[in-house]
Amino acid sequence: MIKKMTCISCPLGCQLEVEVGENIKVSGNKCKRGEEYAKNEITNPKRIITSTVKVEGGDKPLVSVKTDREIPKDMIFEIMKEINKIKAVAPIQIGDVIIENVLGTGANVVATAKINGA
Amino acid sequence: MKRDLVVIGGGPAGLAAAIEAKKNGIDDILILERDKRLGGILQQCIHNGFGLHIFKEQLTGPEYAQRFIDEVEKLGIEYKLDTMVLHLSENKHITALNPKDGIIEIDAKAVILAMGCRERTRGALNIPGSRPAGVFTAGAAQRFVNMEGYMVGKKVVILGSGDIGLIMARRMTLEGAEVKMVVELMPYSTGLKRNIVQCLEDFDIPLLFNHTVTRIHGRERLEGVTIAKVDENRRPIEGTEQYIECDTLLLSVGLIPENELSREANINLNSVTSGAYVNELMETSVDGIFACGNVVHVHDLVDYVTEESFLAGYGAAKYIKGEYIKNEKGFFTKTGFGIRYVVPNRINPQNVKDKVNFYMRVNDVYHNVDLVVRDGDKIIYKVRRNHVSPGEMESVKLSKDVLREVKSCELVFALEEVAK
Amino acid sequence: MSENEKREVLKINPIYGRIICRCEHITEGDIVSAIRRPLGARSVDGVKRRVRAGMGRCQGGFCMPRVVEILARELNIPPTEVKKSDEGSFILTGKTK
């Protein structure tokens, strides 16, 4: 079976053709990430999540966050629940860990913006 | 006061331009930013995908902005926040206003315009019906959700498949809203393909091409919209109307460069891009006024904004130091078949550092074409493209050596059918 | 106001130096006074009618979130209770977090 997909690893958006059989064969990719992306999409699709977390004692009400590595796509909404539960305390630097190893995925939720104390 | 260089706008374009000018020997620089912080619209673009070109890694908007803010701080470049430029004249006199200093009058040796762009609105679309609450531009909604922490609605329809609309479809979904559909007037998306995959397909949000919103319903708060299919002239087809219940309509129908100051300064504007005509160093038609980023033409990748802005900063530094060669040598760039615009518009190879990046957009979707650059009859550059679309900017790099050899007065950028 | 009058007002109240509506050059001071005056503005459209904030090219795209913030502060209500115009024309539906 041949599956067509768009690689989302970068804004180029390569159009991939993926041969799914005993081995997964990928063509149409301009770099290595395309092959990895296609294999993951077939076996275990993954995504980075970005969102915001409530801030206490900061000069802004929210801090933007991301998972520092990809998490399984089917866990997006469960992880969003964790992100919505937590509060971060200012001051916050870019890269500060807000949630460690979120739901055992091995990914940390980290701050992507700098927040000063109020 | 007198300043060597004033940069209007502290978003990605202004920051990069100021940094490059400083690195090229200009010490007296002032950035004027209207918001309460530097970084511009990137601060509300909390999604990732920025920086692959410049930093070789995926950053979120605030992270990308912070790298430049840190550099500005490290280099000791002066900036004023909460400061709005009210007037700009052709002789580079600036009037600005802020709460701390009141009215500020500045005479600059050189000015860099980096005001960015704004979103097209419902007015530009002329959707009939009432004017209830619940109709937002996608960017205004993004500010509410990502910066202030408020939801703008629960059941959402998005008109236009521009990148901000696609990004907001995912964002609203993650925050618990139901995004019913994205409706696109054209037969193709104006956003990046990857955003259609990761923002719509991942969440099973339908994208309807050749459709538009024909009516808005509701008195106080939006209650629904009527959508309809359009014909090849983009006019609604009678009998295809459908009522969609929703409390929110987000508009993502395009961006326009903000050139009110440029107009006041009598800068020649290109009616296709709505931005200034610029030359090889990003100088506009007015001596010593440079421009870069979305105020020149709307980009889809901030990395390209950065590249272009470094060039404007370099150009302004050359100008201030008197190293900029002004003569009538060189040539114009022109669009041929399939190309809607190309930037920059005039090249004097004598001023080119090592290369020029030409940015352009096509006017329709094409498959299997050659993007060709011609100097008279001679092809000086050619690249095969499997797929081009108006939503995705194309770029062509030409080296100084190649540009020096151009013989005619026009360099033509065009698409050509692949010879069988 | 003329530029000279603006200079005078600015000395007394710096919020006349903060532009909120960039298209029409309307300051925070203009908006606050439109809210505080007798029969003052109670909604985003009320502010728009009195001082033209949001009437320009961007149709409030940039300034509407800030006008909401100012209305909430001046009327001492949460932003979710700020109206576009009449009763029921709420702009925000809740907090994200």
XYZ file of C-alpha atoms in Angstrom, chain B residues 120-128 159 212 251 253:
13
model
C -7.658 42.410 6.358
C -11.049 42.835 7.976
C -14.688 42.139 7.392
C -14.983 45.604 5.835
C -12.639 44.484 3.083
C -14.903 41.486 2.467
C -18.293 43.126 2.641
C -20.197 40.310 4.325
C -23.795 41.482 4.782
C -13.050 32.229 7.098
C -17.331 31.733 1.472
C -11.228 36.085 9.781
C -8.234 36.557 4.894
